[in-house]
Each structure stands twice: as C-alpha cells, then as structure tokens.
PDB file of C-alpha atoms in Angstrom:
ATOM      1  CA  MET A   1      32.419  60.170  29.259  1.00  0.00           C
ATOM      2  CA  THR A   2      29.615  57.646  29.700  1.00  0.00           C
ATOM      3  CA  ALA A   3      30.296  54.134  30.974  1.00  0.00           C
ATOM      4  CA  THR A   4      28.678  51.196  29.233  1.00  0.00           C
ATOM      5  CA  PRO A   5      26.673  49.126  31.683  1.00  0.00           C
ATOM      6  CA  PRO A   6      28.040  45.617  32.244  1.00  0.00           C
ATOM      7  CA  PRO A   7      26.146  42.855  30.444  1.00  0.00           C
ATOM      8  CA  ASP A   8      24.741  41.528  33.722  1.00  0.00           C
ATOM      9  CA  SER A   9      23.335  44.830  34.890  1.00  0.00           C
ATOM     10  CA  PRO A  10      19.581  44.902  35.604  1.00  0.00           C
ATOM     11  CA  ALA A  11      18.993  47.076  32.535  1.00  0.00           C
ATOM     12  CA  GLY A  12      21.084  44.914  30.194  1.00  0.00           C
ATOM     13  CA  ASP A  13      20.461  41.567  28.580  1.00  0.00           C
ATOM     14  CA  SER A  14      22.012  38.321  29.820  1.00  0.00           C
ATOM     15  CA  PRO A  15      25.616  37.699  28.726  1.00  0.00           C
ATOM     16  CA  ALA A  16      25.906  36.223  25.254  1.00  0.00           C
ATOM     17  CA  GLY A  17      24.853  32.605  25.082  1.00  0.00           C
ATOM     18  CA  GLU A  18      23.379  32.477  28.593  1.00  0.00           C
ATOM     19  CA  GLU A  19      19.785  32.036  29.586  1.00  0.00           C
ATOM     20  CA  PRO A  20      18.240  34.836  31.639  1.00  0.00           C
ATOM     21  CA  ALA A  21      18.442  34.160  35.360  1.00  0.00           C
ATOM     22  CA  LEU A  22      15.478  32.436  36.974  1.00  0.00           C
ATOM     23  CA  PRO A  23      13.936  34.166  39.957  1.00  0.00           C
ATOM     24  CA  GLY A  24      15.850  33.151  43.071  1.00  0.00           C
ATOM     25  CA  ALA A  25      18.639  31.500  41.057  1.00  0.00           C
ATOM     26  CA  GLY A  26      21.238  34.206  41.634  1.00  0.00           C
ATOM     27  CA  VAL A  27      22.544  37.084  39.621  1.00  0.00           C
ATOM     28  CA  PRO A  28      24.339  36.224  36.373  1.00  0.00           C
ATOM     29  CA  ASP A  29      28.051  36.983  36.437  1.00  0.00           C
ATOM     30  CA  ALA A  30      31.129  36.337  34.317  1.00  0.00           C
ATOM     31  CA  PHE A  31      32.139  33.142  36.141  1.00  0.00           C
ATOM     32  CA  GLY A  32      31.754  29.723  34.540  1.00  0.00           C
ATOM     33  CA  ARG A  33      30.377  26.887  36.635  1.00  0.00           C
ATOM     34  CA  LEU A  34      31.550  23.298  36.631  1.00  0.00           C
ATOM     35  CA  TRP A  35      28.827  21.337  38.379  1.00  0.00           C
ATOM     36  CA  THR A  36      29.897  18.065  39.994  1.00  0.00           C
ATOM     37  CA  PRO A  37      26.756  16.750  41.691  1.00  0.00           C
ATOM     38  CA  HIS A  38      28.198  13.223  41.910  1.00  0.00           C
ATOM     39  CA  ARG A  39      30.653  14.525  44.556  1.00  0.00           C
ATOM     40  CA  LEU A  40      27.791  15.344  46.929  1.00  0.00           C
ATOM     41  CA  ALA A  41      27.425  11.640  47.773  1.00  0.00           C
ATOM     42  CA  TYR A  42      31.102  11.553  48.809  1.00  0.00           C
ATOM     43  CA  ILE A  43      30.840  14.759  50.829  1.00  0.00           C
ATOM     44  CA  GLN A  44      27.762  13.458  52.639  1.00  0.00           C
ATOM     45  CA  GLY A  45      29.447  10.119  53.364  1.00  0.00           C
ATOM     46  CA  ALA A  46      27.228   7.922  51.180  1.00  0.00           C
ATOM     47  CA  GLY A  47      28.613   4.424  50.804  1.00  0.00           C
ATOM     48  CA  LYS A  48      30.879   4.773  53.833  1.00  0.00           C
ATOM     49  CA  PRO A  49      31.022   1.700  56.071  1.00  0.00           C
ATOM     50  CA  THR A  50      28.889   1.844  59.194  1.00  0.00           C
ATOM     51  CA  GLY A  51      31.633   0.105  61.177  1.00  0.00           C
ATOM     52  CA  PRO A  52      34.989  -1.651  60.817  1.00  0.00           C
ATOM     53  CA  GLY A  53      33.588  -5.105  60.017  1.00  0.00           C
ATOM     54  CA  ALA A  54      33.440  -6.652  56.566  1.00  0.00           C
ATOM     55  CA  HIS A  55      29.641  -6.889  56.790  1.00  0.00           C
ATOM     56  CA  GLU A  56      29.145  -3.292  57.899  1.00  0.00           C
ATOM     57  CA  GLY A  57      28.862  -1.741  54.450  1.00  0.00           C
ATOM     58  CA  CYS A  58      32.487  -2.031  53.275  1.00  0.00           C
ATOM     59  CA  PRO A  59      32.476  -1.062  49.569  1.00  0.00           C
ATOM     60  CA  PHE A  60      35.706  -3.025  48.992  1.00  0.00           C
ATOM     61  CA  CYS A  61      33.972  -6.186  50.229  1.00  0.00           C
ATOM     62  CA  VAL A  62      30.833  -5.494  48.168  1.00  0.00           C
ATOM     63  CA  ALA A  63      32.601  -4.603  44.884  1.00  0.00           C
ATOM     64  CA  PRO A  64      33.886  -8.119  44.071  1.00  0.00           C
ATOM     65  CA  THR A  65      30.322  -9.494  44.358  1.00  0.00           C
ATOM     66  CA  LEU A  66      29.233  -7.263  41.445  1.00  0.00           C
ATOM     67  CA  THR A  67      30.100  -7.437  37.758  1.00  0.00           C
ATOM     68  CA  ASP A  68      33.302  -5.710  36.697  1.00  0.00           C
ATOM     69  CA  GLU A  69      31.277  -3.036  34.903  1.00  0.00           C
ATOM     70  CA  GLU A  70      28.990  -2.344  37.874  1.00  0.00           C
ATOM     71  CA  ALA A  71      31.847  -2.173  40.369  1.00  0.00           C
ATOM     72  CA  LEU A  72      34.371  -0.514  38.003  1.00  0.00           C
ATOM     73  CA  ILE A  73      36.786  -3.408  38.570  1.00  0.00           C
ATOM     74  CA  VAL A  74      39.688  -3.275  36.137  1.00  0.00           C
ATOM     75  CA  ALA A  75      41.193  -6.711  36.888  1.00  0.00           C
ATOM     76  CA  ARG A  76      40.737  -9.602  39.323  1.00  0.00           C
ATOM     77  CA  GLY A  77      43.463 -11.780  40.756  1.00  0.00           C
ATOM     78  CA  GLU A  78      43.339 -14.706  43.153  1.00  0.00           C
ATOM     79  CA  LEU A  79      43.872 -12.631  46.308  1.00  0.00           C
ATOM     80  CA  VAL A  80      43.583  -8.987  45.204  1.00  0.00           C
ATOM     81  CA  TYR A  81      41.788  -6.917  42.601  1.00  0.00           C
ATOM     82  CA  ALA A  82      42.159  -3.502  40.935  1.00  0.00           C
ATOM     83  CA  ILE A  83      39.244  -1.068  40.887  1.00  0.00           C
ATOM     84  CA  LEU A  84      38.762   2.537  39.819  1.00  0.00           C
ATOM     85  CA  ASN A  85      38.395   5.126  42.554  1.00  0.00           C
ATOM     86  CA  LEU A  86      34.834   6.498  42.492  1.00  0.00           C
ATOM     87  CA  TYR A  87      36.183   9.934  43.481  1.00  0.00           C
ATOM     88  CA  PRO A  88      39.466  10.063  41.547  1.00  0.00           C
ATOM     89  CA  TYR A  89      42.317  12.515  41.976  1.00  0.00           C
ATOM     90  CA  ASN A  90      43.029  12.088  38.255  1.00  0.00           C
ATOM     91  CA  SER A  91      41.512  10.144  35.403  1.00  0.00           C
ATOM     92  CA  GLY A  92      42.668   6.536  35.719  1.00  0.00           C
ATOM     93  CA  HIS A  93      43.067   6.594  39.530  1.00  0.00           C
ATOM     94  CA  VAL A  94      43.268   2.880  40.392  1.00  0.00           C
ATOM     95  CA  LEU A  95      42.968   1.223  43.803  1.00  0.00           C
ATOM     96  CA  VAL A  96      44.570  -2.154  44.519  1.00  0.00           C
ATOM     97  CA  CYS A  97      42.619  -4.028  47.214  1.00  0.00           C
ATOM     98  CA  PRO A  98      42.878  -7.433  48.849  1.00  0.00           C
ATOM     99  CA  TYR A  99      39.657  -9.435  48.784  1.00  0.00           C
ATOM    100  CA  ARG A 100      40.179 -10.188  52.462  1.00  0.00           C
ATOM    101  CA  HIS A 101      38.912  -7.490  54.816  1.00  0.00           C
ATOM    102  CA  VAL A 102      42.119  -6.316  56.523  1.00  0.00           C
ATOM    103  CA  ALA A 103      42.979  -2.811  57.679  1.00  0.00           C
ATOM    104  CA  ASP A 104      46.760  -2.913  57.929  1.00  0.00           C
ATOM    105  CA  TYR A 105      49.432  -3.617  55.330  1.00  0.00           C
ATOM    106  CA  ALA A 106      51.294  -5.724  57.917  1.00  0.00           C
ATOM    107  CA  GLU A 107      48.236  -8.038  58.111  1.00  0.00           C
ATOM    108  CA  LEU A 108      48.660  -9.250  54.510  1.00  0.00           C
ATOM    109  CA  SER A 109      49.907 -12.797  54.035  1.00  0.00           C
ATOM    110  CA  VAL A 110      53.083 -13.351  52.018  1.00  0.00           C
ATOM    111  CA  ALA A 111      50.985 -14.468  49.033  1.00  0.00           C
ATOM    112  CA  GLU A 112      48.638 -11.460  49.325  1.00  0.00           C
ATOM    113  CA  SER A 113      51.586  -9.102  49.601  1.00  0.00           C
ATOM    114  CA  ALA A 114      53.203 -10.579  46.472  1.00  0.00           C
ATOM    115  CA  GLU A 115      50.027 -10.272  44.394  1.00  0.00           C
ATOM    116  CA  PHE A 116      49.381  -6.798  45.842  1.00  0.00           C
ATOM    117  CA  GLY A 117      52.802  -5.678  44.561  1.00  0.00           C
ATOM    118  CA  ASP A 118      52.293  -7.437  41.225  1.00  0.00           C
ATOM    119  CA  PHE A 119      48.930  -5.707  40.704  1.00  0.00           C
ATOM    120  CA  THR A 120      50.522  -2.349  41.464  1.00  0.00           C
ATOM    121  CA  ILE A 121      53.081  -3.005  38.715  1.00  0.00           C
ATOM    122  CA  ARG A 122      50.336  -4.148  36.330  1.00  0.00           C
ATOM    123  CA  ALA A 123      48.318  -1.001  37.072  1.00  0.00           C
ATOM    124  CA  ILE A 124      51.329   1.155  36.204  1.00  0.00           C
ATOM    125  CA  ARG A 125      51.879  -0.756  32.951  1.00  0.00           C
ATOM    126  CA  ALA A 126      48.203  -0.600  31.968  1.00  0.00           C
ATOM    127  CA  LEU A 127      48.048   3.133  32.663  1.00  0.00           C
ATOM    128  CA  ARG A 128      51.237   3.749  30.666  1.00  0.00           C
ATOM    129  CA  GLU A 129      49.811   1.869  27.700  1.00  0.00           C
ATOM    130  CA  ALA A 130      46.353   3.422  27.951  1.00  0.00           C
ATOM    131  CA  SER A 131      47.135   7.058  28.663  1.00  0.00           C
ATOM    132  CA  GLY A 132      50.892   7.682  28.744  1.00  0.00           C
ATOM    133  CA  PRO A 133      51.277   9.436  32.119  1.00  0.00           C
ATOM    134  CA  HIS A 134      54.624  11.079  32.901  1.00  0.00           C
ATOM    135  CA  GLY A 135      54.695   9.808  36.482  1.00  0.00           C
ATOM    136  CA  PHE A 136      52.669   8.313  39.323  1.00  0.00           C
ATOM    137  CA  ASN A 137      51.741   8.853  42.925  1.00  0.00           C
ATOM    138  CA  ILE A 138      51.591   5.458  44.630  1.00  0.00           C
ATOM    139  CA  GLY A 139      50.729   4.943  48.262  1.00  0.00           C
ATOM    140  CA  MET A 140      48.292   4.093  50.995  1.00  0.00           C
ATOM    141  CA  ASN A 141      46.906   5.779  54.069  1.00  0.00           C
ATOM    142  CA  LEU A 142      46.840   3.415  57.049  1.00  0.00           C
ATOM    143  CA  GLY A 143      44.231   4.536  59.563  1.00  0.00           C
ATOM    144  CA  SER A 144      41.734   7.374  59.491  1.00  0.00           C
ATOM    145  CA  VAL A 145      44.209   9.768  61.168  1.00  0.00           C
ATOM    146  CA  ALA A 146      46.520   9.153  58.197  1.00  0.00           C
ATOM    147  CA  GLY A 147      43.775  10.155  55.770  1.00  0.00           C
ATOM    148  CA  ALA A 148      42.232   6.799  54.861  1.00  0.00           C
ATOM    149  CA  GLY A 149      38.665   7.385  53.712  1.00  0.00           C
ATOM    150  CA  ILE A 150      37.861   3.719  54.272  1.00  0.00           C
ATOM    151  CA  ALA A 151      40.341   2.736  56.961  1.00  0.00           C
ATOM    152  CA  ALA A 152      38.894  -0.704  57.689  1.00  0.00           C
ATOM    153  CA  HIS A 153      39.862  -2.191  54.304  1.00  0.00           C
ATOM    154  CA  LEU A 154      43.402  -1.775  53.019  1.00  0.00           C
ATOM    155  CA  HIS A 155      43.756  -0.232  49.575  1.00  0.00           C
ATOM    156  CA  GLN A 156      46.651   1.280  47.656  1.00  0.00           C
ATOM    157  CA  HIS A 157      46.306   4.263  45.337  1.00  0.00           C
ATOM    158  CA  VAL A 158      47.947   4.315  41.906  1.00  0.00           C
ATOM    159  CA  VAL A 159      47.433   7.825  40.537  1.00  0.00           C
ATOM    160  CA  PRO A 160      48.704   8.720  37.055  1.00  0.00           C
ATOM    161  CA  ARG A 161      50.229  12.191  36.697  1.00  0.00           C
ATOM    162  CA  TRP A 162      51.028  14.321  33.662  1.00  0.00           C
ATOM    163  CA  GLY A 163      53.303  17.336  33.379  1.00  0.00           C
ATOM    164  CA  GLY A 164      51.231  20.462  33.934  1.00  0.00           C
ATOM    165  CA  ASP A 165      48.217  18.596  35.343  1.00  0.00           C
ATOM    166  CA  THR A 166      48.251  20.723  38.480  1.00  0.00           C
ATOM    167  CA  ASN A 167      46.533  23.851  37.299  1.00  0.00           C
ATOM    168  CA  PHE A 168      44.258  26.517  38.693  1.00  0.00           C
ATOM    169  CA  MET A 169      41.203  24.249  38.863  1.00  0.00           C
ATOM    170  CA  PRO A 170      42.312  22.071  41.805  1.00  0.00           C
ATOM    171  CA  VAL A 171      44.632  24.666  43.322  1.00  0.00           C
ATOM    172  CA  VAL A 172      42.314  27.686  43.314  1.00  0.00           C
ATOM    173  CA  GLY A 173      38.925  26.298  42.333  1.00  0.00           C
ATOM    174  CA  ARG A 174      39.182  23.113  44.439  1.00  0.00           C
ATOM    175  CA  THR A 175      37.704  21.282  41.457  1.00  0.00           C
ATOM    176  CA  ARG A 176      39.104  18.423  39.406  1.00  0.00           C
ATOM    177  CA  VAL A 177      38.428  18.159  35.704  1.00  0.00           C
ATOM    178  CA  LEU A 178      38.223  14.556  34.508  1.00  0.00           C
ATOM    179  CA  PRO A 179      38.151  14.124  30.731  1.00  0.00           C
ATOM    180  CA  GLN A 180      36.672  10.621  30.652  1.00  0.00           C
ATOM    181  CA  LEU A 181      33.725   8.833  32.261  1.00  0.00           C
ATOM    182  CA  LEU A 182      34.653   6.150  34.812  1.00  0.00           C
ATOM    183  CA  ALA A 183      33.003   3.359  32.791  1.00  0.00           C
ATOM    184  CA  ASP A 184      35.067   4.331  29.733  1.00  0.00           C
ATOM    185  CA  THR A 185      38.266   4.535  31.790  1.00  0.00           C
ATOM    186  CA  ARG A 186      37.565   1.087  33.279  1.00  0.00           C
ATOM    187  CA  LYS A 187      37.180  -0.421  29.793  1.00  0.00           C
ATOM    188  CA  VAL A 188      40.373   1.171  28.466  1.00  0.00           C
ATOM    189  CA  LEU A 189      42.418  -0.005  31.480  1.00  0.00           C
ATOM    190  CA  ALA A 190      40.877  -3.493  31.509  1.00  0.00           C
ATOM    191  CA  ASP A 191      41.797  -3.860  27.818  1.00  0.00           C
ATOM    192  CA  ALA A 192      45.357  -2.669  28.534  1.00  0.00           C
ATOM    193  CA  TRP A 193      45.804  -4.815  31.688  1.00  0.00           C
ATOM    194  CA  PRO A 194      48.902  -7.050  31.328  1.00  0.00           C
ATOM    195  CA  ALA A 195      48.224 -10.798  31.457  1.00  0.00           C
TER     196      ALA A 195
END
C-alpha cells in the first residue's frame, strides 16, 4: 500500500488556495493564522504612561482633548466619560473614566462617584440596545499588582458577554476574535447611548 504524500510535502503543491511559501517564510502547514499586528503596540508598552502624573503620557488624560472619533469616546459627561478599550476583551468593551487624574476609587468626589455609576448604567443600556449581550463583566483593577494596565488613572471596565463566547480561540489559541472595527463599534454605541 502506498501512502499519498501530504499536500505540504516538498514534492507536492501548496495546499489548495494558498500561495507557495516564500524562502525563509516557514513551511506551509494545515494551521490557519489570525494575524493581529495591532496588539504588538500593547505588548511592547506603546502608549503607556512614563510615570504616575497626569502629564506623563496618561492616555486617559489625552483622550478627552481629541475628537470623539479619534479617541474612540462613546459619550462625555461633566465629570466622567466613556471610551472604548483599545485592546478589548470583547467587542464593545467600554471603559468609564473620570476626567480628573486619580488612581483610587476612594479618591472620587461624591459628584464624580455618582456620574461614574450613572455612566456604568448607561454603558450597560447602550450595549444591550446595540448588541444584545447576555451578561456583563464589570469591575476595576486598583493598582498595578491588581492587574491595572494604567494604574495611575482610575477606569472601570464594562465588558459585554454572550453565551458561548468563550471558545477555543482565547482558551487555547490565546487570541480574541472581534467581529467589528473599533470605529464602527464606537459609532453604534454612541448612537445607542441613553440621554
């Protein structure tokens, strides 16, 4: 009995629909690739503050100085604003941030705390209207040891979740699949934002 050589064997052609491998580009195999080059900036720490001060590169202090479209701001209040996470856990991952550069939830004024809570509720309502999630993860990481990527400026995560959205991609492949561009998500949520 003679075995048929696999399609990626040196004697065979490239697998159907694939270009032949370029020299030095690796050997073709049966695995698909999901390239996420935008994540390299996050991995390398681009855009991270250089220190704890508001004028040391804090992206949450810079964002409100830009247009909503440039900064991916969904809604602005008097004391807080809602912005899309540049590196979302799920499509529609919103961050609620105070304009004031504070690191700790206990540092918020009574008025900031009230609007912070109100914007969290509005984010939930906008996400429900826009994309119908089945649930949410809501929370904040206070301090870098607690997992805060930008510990110097308080921000709360509002992450929409759908039944079955934890699949092999993030669990095994350590890759998230996001079905919509951030600019499109920002527009949909801004349009759905409750007055």
